[in-house]
Tab-separated table of C-alpha atoms and ligand atoms in Angstrom:
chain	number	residue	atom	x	y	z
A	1	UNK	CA	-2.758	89.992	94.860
A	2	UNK	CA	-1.594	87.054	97.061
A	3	UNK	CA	-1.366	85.027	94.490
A	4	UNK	CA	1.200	87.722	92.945
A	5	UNK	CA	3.981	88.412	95.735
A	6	UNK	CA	5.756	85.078	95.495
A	7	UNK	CA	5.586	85.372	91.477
A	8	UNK	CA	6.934	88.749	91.850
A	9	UNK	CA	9.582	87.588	94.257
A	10	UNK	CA	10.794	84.748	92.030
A	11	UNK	CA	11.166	86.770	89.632
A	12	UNK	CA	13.086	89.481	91.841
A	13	UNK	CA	15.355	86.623	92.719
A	14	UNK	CA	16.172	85.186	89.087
A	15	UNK	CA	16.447	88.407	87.705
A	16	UNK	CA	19.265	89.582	90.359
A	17	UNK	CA	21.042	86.182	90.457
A	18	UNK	CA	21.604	86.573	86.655
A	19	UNK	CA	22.735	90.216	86.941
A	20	UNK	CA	24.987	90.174	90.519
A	21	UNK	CA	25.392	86.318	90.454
A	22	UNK	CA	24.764	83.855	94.042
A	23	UNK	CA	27.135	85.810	95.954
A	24	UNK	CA	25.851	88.842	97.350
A	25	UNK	CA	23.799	89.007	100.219
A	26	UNK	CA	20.611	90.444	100.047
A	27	UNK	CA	20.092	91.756	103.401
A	28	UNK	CA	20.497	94.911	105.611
A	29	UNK	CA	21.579	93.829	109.246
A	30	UNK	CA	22.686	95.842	112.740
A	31	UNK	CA	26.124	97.170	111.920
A	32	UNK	CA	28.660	95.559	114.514
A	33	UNK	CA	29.170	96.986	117.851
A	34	UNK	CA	32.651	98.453	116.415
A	35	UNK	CA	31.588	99.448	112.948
A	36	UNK	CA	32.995	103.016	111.584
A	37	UNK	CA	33.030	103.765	107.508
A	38	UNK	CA	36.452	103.575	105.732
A	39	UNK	CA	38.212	106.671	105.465
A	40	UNK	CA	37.277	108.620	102.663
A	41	UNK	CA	39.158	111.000	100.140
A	42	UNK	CA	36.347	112.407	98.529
A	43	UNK	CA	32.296	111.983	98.582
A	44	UNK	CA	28.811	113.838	98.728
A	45	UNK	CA	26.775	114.984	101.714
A	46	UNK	CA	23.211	114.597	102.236
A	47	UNK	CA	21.244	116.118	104.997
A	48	UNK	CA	17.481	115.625	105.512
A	49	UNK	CA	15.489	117.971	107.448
A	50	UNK	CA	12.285	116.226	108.984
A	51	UNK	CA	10.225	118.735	109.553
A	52	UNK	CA	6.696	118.867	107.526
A	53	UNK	CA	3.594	121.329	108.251
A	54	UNK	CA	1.489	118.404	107.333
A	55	UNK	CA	1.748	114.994	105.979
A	56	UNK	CA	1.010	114.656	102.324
A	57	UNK	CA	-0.790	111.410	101.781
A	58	UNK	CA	1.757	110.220	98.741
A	59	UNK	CA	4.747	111.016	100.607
A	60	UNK	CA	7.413	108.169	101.863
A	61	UNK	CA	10.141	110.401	103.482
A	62	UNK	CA	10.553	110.305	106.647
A	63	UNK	CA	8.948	113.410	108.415
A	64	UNK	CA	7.925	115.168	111.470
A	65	UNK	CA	5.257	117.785	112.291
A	66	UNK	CA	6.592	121.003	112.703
A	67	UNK	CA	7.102	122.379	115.832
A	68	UNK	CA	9.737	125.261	117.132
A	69	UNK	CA	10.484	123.687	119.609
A	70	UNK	CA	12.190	120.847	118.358
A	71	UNK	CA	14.258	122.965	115.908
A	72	UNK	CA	17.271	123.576	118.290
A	73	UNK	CA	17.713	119.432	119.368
A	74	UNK	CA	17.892	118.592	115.471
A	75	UNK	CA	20.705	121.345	114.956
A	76	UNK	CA	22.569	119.843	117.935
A	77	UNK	CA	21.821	116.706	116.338
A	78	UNK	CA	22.697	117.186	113.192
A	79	UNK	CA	26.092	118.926	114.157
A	80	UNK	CA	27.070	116.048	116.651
A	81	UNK	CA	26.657	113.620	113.731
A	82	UNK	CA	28.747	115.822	111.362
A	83	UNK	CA	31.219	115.523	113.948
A	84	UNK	CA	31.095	111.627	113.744
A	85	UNK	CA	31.319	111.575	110.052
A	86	UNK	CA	34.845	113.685	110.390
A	87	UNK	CA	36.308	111.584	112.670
A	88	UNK	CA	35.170	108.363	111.256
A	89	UNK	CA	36.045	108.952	107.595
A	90	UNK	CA	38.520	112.350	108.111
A	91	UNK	CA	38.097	115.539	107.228
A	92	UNK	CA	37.475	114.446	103.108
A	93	UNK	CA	36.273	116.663	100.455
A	94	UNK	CA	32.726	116.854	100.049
A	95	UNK	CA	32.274	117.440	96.280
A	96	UNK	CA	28.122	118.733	96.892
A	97	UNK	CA	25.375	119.227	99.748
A	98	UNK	CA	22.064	118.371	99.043
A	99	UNK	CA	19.537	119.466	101.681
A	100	UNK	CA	16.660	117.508	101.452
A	101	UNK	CA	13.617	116.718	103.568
A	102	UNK	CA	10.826	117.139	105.161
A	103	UNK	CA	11.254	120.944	104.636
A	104	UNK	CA	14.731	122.496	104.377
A	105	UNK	CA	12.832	125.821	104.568
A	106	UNK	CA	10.790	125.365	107.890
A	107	UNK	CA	14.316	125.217	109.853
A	108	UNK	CA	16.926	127.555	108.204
A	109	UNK	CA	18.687	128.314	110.901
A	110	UNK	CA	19.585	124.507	111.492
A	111	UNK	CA	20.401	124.058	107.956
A	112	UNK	CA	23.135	127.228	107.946
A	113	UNK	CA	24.996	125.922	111.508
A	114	UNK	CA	24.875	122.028	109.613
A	115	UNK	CA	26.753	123.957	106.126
A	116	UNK	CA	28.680	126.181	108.341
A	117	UNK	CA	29.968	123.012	110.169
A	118	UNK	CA	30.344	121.048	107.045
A	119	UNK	CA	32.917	123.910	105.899
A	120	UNK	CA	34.801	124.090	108.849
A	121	UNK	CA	34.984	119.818	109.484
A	122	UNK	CA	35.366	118.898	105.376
A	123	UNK	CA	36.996	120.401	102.706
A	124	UNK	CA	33.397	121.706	100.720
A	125	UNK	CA	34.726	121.487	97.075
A	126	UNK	CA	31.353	121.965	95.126
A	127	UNK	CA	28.136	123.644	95.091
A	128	UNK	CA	25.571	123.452	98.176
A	129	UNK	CA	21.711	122.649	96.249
A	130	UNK	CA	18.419	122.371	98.508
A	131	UNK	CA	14.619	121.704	98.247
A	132	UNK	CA	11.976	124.467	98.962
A	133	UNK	CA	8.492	124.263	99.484
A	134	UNK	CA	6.342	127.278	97.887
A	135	UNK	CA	4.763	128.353	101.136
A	136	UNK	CA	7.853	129.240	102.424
A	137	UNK	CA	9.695	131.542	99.647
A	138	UNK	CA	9.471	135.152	100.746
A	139	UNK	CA	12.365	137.658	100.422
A	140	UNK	CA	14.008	137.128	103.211
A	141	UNK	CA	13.873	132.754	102.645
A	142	UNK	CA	15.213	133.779	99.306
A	143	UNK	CA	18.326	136.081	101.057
A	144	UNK	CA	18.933	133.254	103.785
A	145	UNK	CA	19.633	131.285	100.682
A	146	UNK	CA	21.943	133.472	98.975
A	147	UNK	CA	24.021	133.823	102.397
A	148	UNK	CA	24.141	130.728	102.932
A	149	UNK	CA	26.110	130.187	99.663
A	150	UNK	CA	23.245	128.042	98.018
A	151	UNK	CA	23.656	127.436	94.502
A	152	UNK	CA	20.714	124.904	93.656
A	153	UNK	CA	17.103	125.319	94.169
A	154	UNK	CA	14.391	122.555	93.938
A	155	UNK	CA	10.676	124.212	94.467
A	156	UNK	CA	7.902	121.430	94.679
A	157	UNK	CA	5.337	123.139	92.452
A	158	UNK	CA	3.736	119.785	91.870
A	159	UNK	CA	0.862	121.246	89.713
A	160	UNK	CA	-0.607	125.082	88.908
A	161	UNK	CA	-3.853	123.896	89.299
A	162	UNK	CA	-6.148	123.791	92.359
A	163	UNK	CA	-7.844	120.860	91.690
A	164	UNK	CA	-4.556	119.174	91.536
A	165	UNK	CA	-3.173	120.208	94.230
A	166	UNK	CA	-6.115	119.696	96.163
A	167	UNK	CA	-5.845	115.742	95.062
A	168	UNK	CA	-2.289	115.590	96.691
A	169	UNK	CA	-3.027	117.298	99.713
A	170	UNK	CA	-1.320	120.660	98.925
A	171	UNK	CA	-2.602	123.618	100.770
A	172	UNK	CA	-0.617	126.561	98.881
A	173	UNK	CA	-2.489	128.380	95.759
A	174	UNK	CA	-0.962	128.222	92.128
A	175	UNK	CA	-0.342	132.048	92.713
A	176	UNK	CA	1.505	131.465	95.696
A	177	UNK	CA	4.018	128.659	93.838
A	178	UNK	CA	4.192	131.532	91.013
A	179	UNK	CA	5.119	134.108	93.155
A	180	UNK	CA	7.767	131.359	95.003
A	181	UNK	CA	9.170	130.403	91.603
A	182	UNK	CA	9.420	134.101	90.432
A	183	UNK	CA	11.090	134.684	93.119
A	184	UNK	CA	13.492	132.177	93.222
A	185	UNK	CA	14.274	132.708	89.305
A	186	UNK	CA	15.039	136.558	90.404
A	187	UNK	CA	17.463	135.621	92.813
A	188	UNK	CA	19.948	134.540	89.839
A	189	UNK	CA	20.375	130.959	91.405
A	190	UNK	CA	22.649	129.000	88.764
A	191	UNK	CA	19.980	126.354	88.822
A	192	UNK	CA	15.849	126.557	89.728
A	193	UNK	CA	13.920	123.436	89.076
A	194	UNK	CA	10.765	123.051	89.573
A	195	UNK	CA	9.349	119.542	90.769
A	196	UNK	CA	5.596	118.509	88.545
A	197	UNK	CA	3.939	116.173	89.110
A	198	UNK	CA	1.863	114.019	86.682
A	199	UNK	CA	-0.468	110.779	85.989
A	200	UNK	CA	-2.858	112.483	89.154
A	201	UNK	CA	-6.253	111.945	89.465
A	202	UNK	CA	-8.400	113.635	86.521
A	203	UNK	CA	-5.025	114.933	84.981
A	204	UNK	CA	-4.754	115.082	81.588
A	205	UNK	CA	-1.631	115.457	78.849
A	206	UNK	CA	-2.995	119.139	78.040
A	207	UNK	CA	-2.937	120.046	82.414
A	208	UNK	CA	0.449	118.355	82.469
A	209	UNK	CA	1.786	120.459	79.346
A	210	UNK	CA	-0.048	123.524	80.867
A	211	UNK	CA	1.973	122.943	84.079
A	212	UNK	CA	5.071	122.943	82.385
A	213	UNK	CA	4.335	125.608	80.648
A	214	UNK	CA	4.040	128.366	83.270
A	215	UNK	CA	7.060	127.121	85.138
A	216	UNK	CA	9.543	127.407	82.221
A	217	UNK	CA	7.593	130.648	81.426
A	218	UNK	CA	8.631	131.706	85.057
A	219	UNK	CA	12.083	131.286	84.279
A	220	UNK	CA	12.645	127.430	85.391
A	221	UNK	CA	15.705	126.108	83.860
A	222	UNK	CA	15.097	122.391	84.473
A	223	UNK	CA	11.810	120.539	85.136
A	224	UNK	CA	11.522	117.638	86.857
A	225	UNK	CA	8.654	115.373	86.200
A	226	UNK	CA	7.040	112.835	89.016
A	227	UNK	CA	4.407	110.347	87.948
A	228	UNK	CA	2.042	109.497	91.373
A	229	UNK	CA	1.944	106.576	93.139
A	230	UNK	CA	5.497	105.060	93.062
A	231	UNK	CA	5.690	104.375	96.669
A	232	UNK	CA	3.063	101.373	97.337
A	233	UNK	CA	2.852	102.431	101.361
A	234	UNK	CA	1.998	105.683	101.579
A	235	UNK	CA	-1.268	106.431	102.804
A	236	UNK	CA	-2.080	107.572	98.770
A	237	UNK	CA	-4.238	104.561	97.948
A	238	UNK	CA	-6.355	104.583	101.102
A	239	UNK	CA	-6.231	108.429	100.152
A	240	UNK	CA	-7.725	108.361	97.585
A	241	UNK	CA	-10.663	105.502	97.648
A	242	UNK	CA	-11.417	108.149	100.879
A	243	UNK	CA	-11.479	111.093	98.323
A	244	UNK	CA	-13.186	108.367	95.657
A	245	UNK	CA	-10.820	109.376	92.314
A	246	UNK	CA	-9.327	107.076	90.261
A	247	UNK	CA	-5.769	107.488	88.823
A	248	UNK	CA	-4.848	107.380	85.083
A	249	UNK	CA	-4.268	103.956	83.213
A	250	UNK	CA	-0.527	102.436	81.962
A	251	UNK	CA	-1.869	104.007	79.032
A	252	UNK	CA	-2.480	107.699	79.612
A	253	UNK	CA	0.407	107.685	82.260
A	254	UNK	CA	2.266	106.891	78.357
A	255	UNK	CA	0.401	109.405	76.835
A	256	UNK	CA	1.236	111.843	79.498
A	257	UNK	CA	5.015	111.172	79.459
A	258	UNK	CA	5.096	111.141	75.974
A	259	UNK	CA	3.458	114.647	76.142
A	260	UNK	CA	6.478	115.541	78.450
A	261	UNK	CA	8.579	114.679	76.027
A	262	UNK	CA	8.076	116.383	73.112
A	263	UNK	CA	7.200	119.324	75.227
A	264	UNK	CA	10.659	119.156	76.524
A	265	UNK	CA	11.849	119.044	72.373
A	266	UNK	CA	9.563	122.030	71.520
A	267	UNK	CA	11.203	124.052	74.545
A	268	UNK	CA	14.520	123.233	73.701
A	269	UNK	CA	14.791	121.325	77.465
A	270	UNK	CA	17.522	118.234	76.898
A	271	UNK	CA	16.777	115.579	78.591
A	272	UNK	CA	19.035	114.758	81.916
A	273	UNK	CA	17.127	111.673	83.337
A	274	UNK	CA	14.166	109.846	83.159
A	275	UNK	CA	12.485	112.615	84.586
A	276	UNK	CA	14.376	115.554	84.380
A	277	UNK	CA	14.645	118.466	81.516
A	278	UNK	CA	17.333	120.764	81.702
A	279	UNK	CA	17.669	124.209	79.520
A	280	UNK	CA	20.770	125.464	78.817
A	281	UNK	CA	24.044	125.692	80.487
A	282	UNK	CA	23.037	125.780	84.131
A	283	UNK	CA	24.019	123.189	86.065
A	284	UNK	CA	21.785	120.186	86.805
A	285	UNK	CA	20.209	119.703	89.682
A	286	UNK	CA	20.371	116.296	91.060
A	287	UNK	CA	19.376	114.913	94.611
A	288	UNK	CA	19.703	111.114	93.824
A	289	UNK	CA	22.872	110.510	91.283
A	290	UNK	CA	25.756	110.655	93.372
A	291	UNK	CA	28.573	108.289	93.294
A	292	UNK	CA	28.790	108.130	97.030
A	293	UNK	CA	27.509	110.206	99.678
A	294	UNK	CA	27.429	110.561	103.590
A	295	UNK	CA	23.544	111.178	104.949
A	296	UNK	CA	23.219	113.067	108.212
A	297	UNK	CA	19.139	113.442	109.443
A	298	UNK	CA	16.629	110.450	110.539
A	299	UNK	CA	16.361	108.241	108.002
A	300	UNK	CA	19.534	109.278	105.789
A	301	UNK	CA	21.482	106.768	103.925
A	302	UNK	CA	25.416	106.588	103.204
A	303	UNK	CA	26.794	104.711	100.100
A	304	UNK	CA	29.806	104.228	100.944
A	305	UNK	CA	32.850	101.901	99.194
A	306	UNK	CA	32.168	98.664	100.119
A	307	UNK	CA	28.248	99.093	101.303
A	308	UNK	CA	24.674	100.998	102.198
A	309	UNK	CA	24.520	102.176	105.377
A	310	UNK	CA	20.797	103.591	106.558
A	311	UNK	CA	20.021	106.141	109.949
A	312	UNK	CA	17.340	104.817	112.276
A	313	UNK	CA	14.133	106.355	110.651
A	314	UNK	CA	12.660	106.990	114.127
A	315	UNK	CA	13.458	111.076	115.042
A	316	UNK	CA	14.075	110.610	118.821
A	317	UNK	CA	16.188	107.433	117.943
A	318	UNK	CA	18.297	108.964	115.469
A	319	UNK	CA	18.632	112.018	117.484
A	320	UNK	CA	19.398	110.415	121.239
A	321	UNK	CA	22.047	108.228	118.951
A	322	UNK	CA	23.753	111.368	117.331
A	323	UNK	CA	23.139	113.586	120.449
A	324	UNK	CA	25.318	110.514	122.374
A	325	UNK	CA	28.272	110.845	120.186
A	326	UNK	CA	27.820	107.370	118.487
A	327	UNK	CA	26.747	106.808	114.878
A	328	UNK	CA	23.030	106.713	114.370
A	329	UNK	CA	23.463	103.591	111.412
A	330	UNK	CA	20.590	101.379	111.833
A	331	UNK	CA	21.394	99.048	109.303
A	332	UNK	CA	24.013	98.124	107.150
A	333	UNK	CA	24.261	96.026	104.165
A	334	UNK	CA	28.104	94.976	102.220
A	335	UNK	CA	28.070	95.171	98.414
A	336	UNK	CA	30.042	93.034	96.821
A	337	UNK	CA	32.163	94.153	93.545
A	338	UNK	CA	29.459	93.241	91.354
A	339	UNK	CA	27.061	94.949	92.805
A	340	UNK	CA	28.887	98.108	93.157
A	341	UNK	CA	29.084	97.862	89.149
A	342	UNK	CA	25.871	97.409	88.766
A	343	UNK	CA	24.755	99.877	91.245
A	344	UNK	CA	26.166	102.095	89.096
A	345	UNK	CA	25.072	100.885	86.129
A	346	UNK	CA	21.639	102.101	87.723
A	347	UNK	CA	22.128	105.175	88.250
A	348	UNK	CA	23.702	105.749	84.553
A	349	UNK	CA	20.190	104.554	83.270
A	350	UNK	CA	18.619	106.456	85.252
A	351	UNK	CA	21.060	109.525	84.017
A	352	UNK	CA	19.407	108.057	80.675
A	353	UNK	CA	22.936	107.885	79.297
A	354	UNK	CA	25.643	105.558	79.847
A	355	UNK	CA	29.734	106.352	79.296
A	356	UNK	CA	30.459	103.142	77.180
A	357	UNK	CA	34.251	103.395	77.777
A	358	UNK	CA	33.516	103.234	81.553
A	359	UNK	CA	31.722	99.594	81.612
A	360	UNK	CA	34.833	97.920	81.398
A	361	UNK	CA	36.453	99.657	84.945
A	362	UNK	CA	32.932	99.509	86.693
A	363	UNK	CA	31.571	96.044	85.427
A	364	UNK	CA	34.657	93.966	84.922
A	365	UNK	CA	33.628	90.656	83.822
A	366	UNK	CA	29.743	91.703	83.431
A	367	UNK	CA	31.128	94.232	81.078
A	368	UNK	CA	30.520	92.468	77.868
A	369	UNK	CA	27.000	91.236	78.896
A	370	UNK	CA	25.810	94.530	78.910
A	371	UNK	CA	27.319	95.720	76.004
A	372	UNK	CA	25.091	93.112	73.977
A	373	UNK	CA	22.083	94.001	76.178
A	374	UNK	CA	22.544	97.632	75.114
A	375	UNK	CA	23.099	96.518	71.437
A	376	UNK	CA	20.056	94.779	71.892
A	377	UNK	CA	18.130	97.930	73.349
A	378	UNK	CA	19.498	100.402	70.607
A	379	UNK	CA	17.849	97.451	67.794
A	380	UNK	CA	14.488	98.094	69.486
A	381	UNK	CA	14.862	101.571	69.510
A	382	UNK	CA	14.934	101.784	72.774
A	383	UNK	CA	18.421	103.658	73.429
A	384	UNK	CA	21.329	104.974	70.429
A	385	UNK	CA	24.891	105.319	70.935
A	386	UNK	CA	26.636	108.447	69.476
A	387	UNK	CA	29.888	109.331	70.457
A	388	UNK	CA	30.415	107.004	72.708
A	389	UNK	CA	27.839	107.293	75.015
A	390	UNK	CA	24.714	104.813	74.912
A	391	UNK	CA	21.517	107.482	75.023
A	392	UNK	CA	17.766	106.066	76.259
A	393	UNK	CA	15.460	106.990	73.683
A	394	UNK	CA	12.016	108.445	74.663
A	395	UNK	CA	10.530	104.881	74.825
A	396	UNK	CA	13.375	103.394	76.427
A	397	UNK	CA	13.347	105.910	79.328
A	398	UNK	CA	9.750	105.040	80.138
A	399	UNK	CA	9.939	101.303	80.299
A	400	UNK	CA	13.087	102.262	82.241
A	401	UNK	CA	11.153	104.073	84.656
A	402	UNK	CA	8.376	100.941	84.754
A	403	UNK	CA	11.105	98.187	85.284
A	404	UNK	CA	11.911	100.977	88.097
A	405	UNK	CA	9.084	101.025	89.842
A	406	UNK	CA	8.857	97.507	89.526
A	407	UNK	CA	12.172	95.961	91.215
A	408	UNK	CA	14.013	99.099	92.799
A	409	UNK	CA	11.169	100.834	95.079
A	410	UNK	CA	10.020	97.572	95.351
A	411	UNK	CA	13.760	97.732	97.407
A	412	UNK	CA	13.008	100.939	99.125
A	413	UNK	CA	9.208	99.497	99.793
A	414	UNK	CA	10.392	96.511	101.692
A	415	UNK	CA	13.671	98.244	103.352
A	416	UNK	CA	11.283	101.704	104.007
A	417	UNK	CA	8.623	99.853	105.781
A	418	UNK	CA	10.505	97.687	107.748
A	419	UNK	CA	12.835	100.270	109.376
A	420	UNK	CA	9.967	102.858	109.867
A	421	UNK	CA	8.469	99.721	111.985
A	422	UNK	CA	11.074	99.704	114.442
A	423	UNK	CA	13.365	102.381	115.875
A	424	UNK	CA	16.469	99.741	115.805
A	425	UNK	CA	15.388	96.983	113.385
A	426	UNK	CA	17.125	93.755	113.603
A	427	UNK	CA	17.213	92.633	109.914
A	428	UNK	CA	15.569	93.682	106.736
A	429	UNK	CA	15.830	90.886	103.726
A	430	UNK	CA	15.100	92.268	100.354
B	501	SF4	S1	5.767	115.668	100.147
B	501	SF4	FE1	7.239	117.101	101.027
B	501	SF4	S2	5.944	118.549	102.190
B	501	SF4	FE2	4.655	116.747	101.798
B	501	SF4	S3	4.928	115.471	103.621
B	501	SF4	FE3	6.439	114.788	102.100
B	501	SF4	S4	8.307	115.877	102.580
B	501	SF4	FE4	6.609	116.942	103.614
């Protein structure tokens, strides 16, 4: 293993100096003293609640333990740094609001003043989607919801089965996440997905199809599938040599997926990334795919033209910093053209389909490179172009999500770690 870091890095470096070229810098640094985004005419909004019940060992977000009383400082929080964001970058239109966490649903209240806010300080031009945990759906989470002009709901079912659950740390019973799905398919939201998870200890292909299942027989109209163990510093591996289970090989994490996928055929799910499955005409539900986006919460990130900017992951940092009236950017990092491109290139593979007439305006000179790569890719079946659009085939989408886990949350890893060490970190080098 020590052996394999500076292999890994080389090749981290080679494989990024061929794609984004010797120019770009790979490192996040304090923004200066004067920094402020550029005004912006339209983006998307991302606000992450902190608060958990408990820590679940596989987790990397950045979370807090519950308490009530902390509730009313993150609202004040949260509000004074939608306030920055307006002035900074105007009053823009704000084409979605995702509400993420943590858990959305252990501080309502906070999460209606932030929308409310939102409406009165943006133009809010699209739908408002949020995450929900299944101990928390009752009828009056579900009306909060409604009121609030929610459109989207996420539900982390993870699994139906107690032994499962039990492996991730999950204290709710599969009845409970039935009766929270039920509920939430009731409720006529245009769009309920339901988070699985799979490759978990002792899981096999049949649990995973099982699991899928019950939630589109509960009405789900999009699945989203998570394999464990993508986040190398979570507590997950001490976890689980505690707990003394073993988790599935390459090759039944393939067999699994594979499952997935013809699951997803049978069911008449389309695919709508590497680990999503969508049925019908509802709308997708998406928390990581946006072009650009402002993040308001501990921890949040902005994409914004011309860089990454990332909150101070430390809750009484973030919040003294927003409560103060400044911005609560920890770190900053410029992307140059390319990088933008390919940034977005990304983020089309992970869509698992990729608008062929749009390489040319996003990619400029890199354009033509990846035309040939994709050539390549469609002559070992791993993608096929129809109508202009370049499509990940079944295999292609799960060595996507390997070469994934393998250079991007390698990223987040290093960035993650480094600004959870420090309230203010001075420089993070990927
Ligand atoms: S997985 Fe969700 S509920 Fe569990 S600690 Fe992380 S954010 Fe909280």
């Amino acid at each position: 293993m020590a052996r394999a870091l500076p292999v890994r890095q080389m090749a981290t470096g080679l494989v990024r100096r061929l794609l984004v070229g010797a120019g770009q810098r790979w490192q996040f640094d304090v923004p200066p003293a004067d920094w402020v985004p550029p005004r912006l005419e339209r983006t998307s909004l991302y606000l992450h609640v902190p608060f958990c019940r408990h820590a679940c060992p596989y987790c990397p977000y950045t979370k807090v333990r519950y308490d009530d009383a902390l509730v009313g400082g993150f609202t004040d929080a949260a509000l004074a740094e939608v306030e920055w964001w307006a002035r900074a970058a105007g009053g823009c239109d704000i084409t979605s609001v995702y509400v993420g966490g943590g858990t959305p649903t252990l501080a309502l209240d906070s999460v209606a003043a932030v929308v409310d806010r939102i409406r009165s300080r943006f133009r809010l031009t699209g739908e408002v989607a949020i995450e929900t945990n299944p101990a928390d759906v009752d009828d009056t989470t579900v009306a909060r919801l409604r009121d609030m002009g929610v459109a989207l709901v996420s539900l982390g079912v993870q699994s139906f089965r107690p032994a499962h659950l039990e492996a991730i740390g999950r204290t709710y019973s599969p009845a409970t996440a039935e009766d929270a799905l039920g509920r939430l398919v009731s409720a006529g939201f245009a769009s309920v997905n339901a988070d699985l998870m799979f490759a978990l200890p002792g899981q096999t292909a049949e649990d995973v199809v099982a699991d899928l299942d019950r939630a589109a027989g509960l009405g789900a109209n999009q699945v989203t599938t998570y394999p464990l163990f993508t986040f190398p510093y979570t507590p997950v591996g001490r976890y689980l040599r505690l707990t003394g289970v073993k988790l599935p090989s390459l090759r039944a994490r393939r067999t699994q997926y594979r499952a997935i996928c013809r699951w997803s055929t049978r069911r008449g799910f389309d695919r709508v990334s590497v680990w999503g499955f969508k049925k019908g005409s509802a709308p997708r539900y998406s928390s990581v795919t946006r072009a650009g986006y402002i993040g308001i919460g501990p921890g949040a990130g902005s994409h914004l033209p011309g860089g990454f900017a990332l909150n101070s992951f430390d809750y009484a940092a973030w919040s003294d910093a927003a409560r103060g009236g400044g911005p609560a950017v920890a770190l900053w990092m410029p992307f140059s053209q390319q990088l933008a491109g390919w940034w977005w290139l990304y983020w089309r593979l992970y869509d698992t389909r990729i608008p062929l007439d749009q390489l040319g305006a996003t990619l400029g000179r890199d354009a033509s490179r990846v035309r040939s790569w994709l050539r390549l890719g469609e002559l070992a079946g791993l993608a096929s172009q129809r109508d202009g659009t370049m499509t990940l085939t079944d295999a292609g989408a799960f060595w996507l999500h390997l070469a994934q886990n393998y250079f991007a949350l390698d990223y987040v890893n290093t960035l993650w770690t480094a600004a959870r060490r420090r309230p203010w970190p001075t420089a993070v080098s990927l």
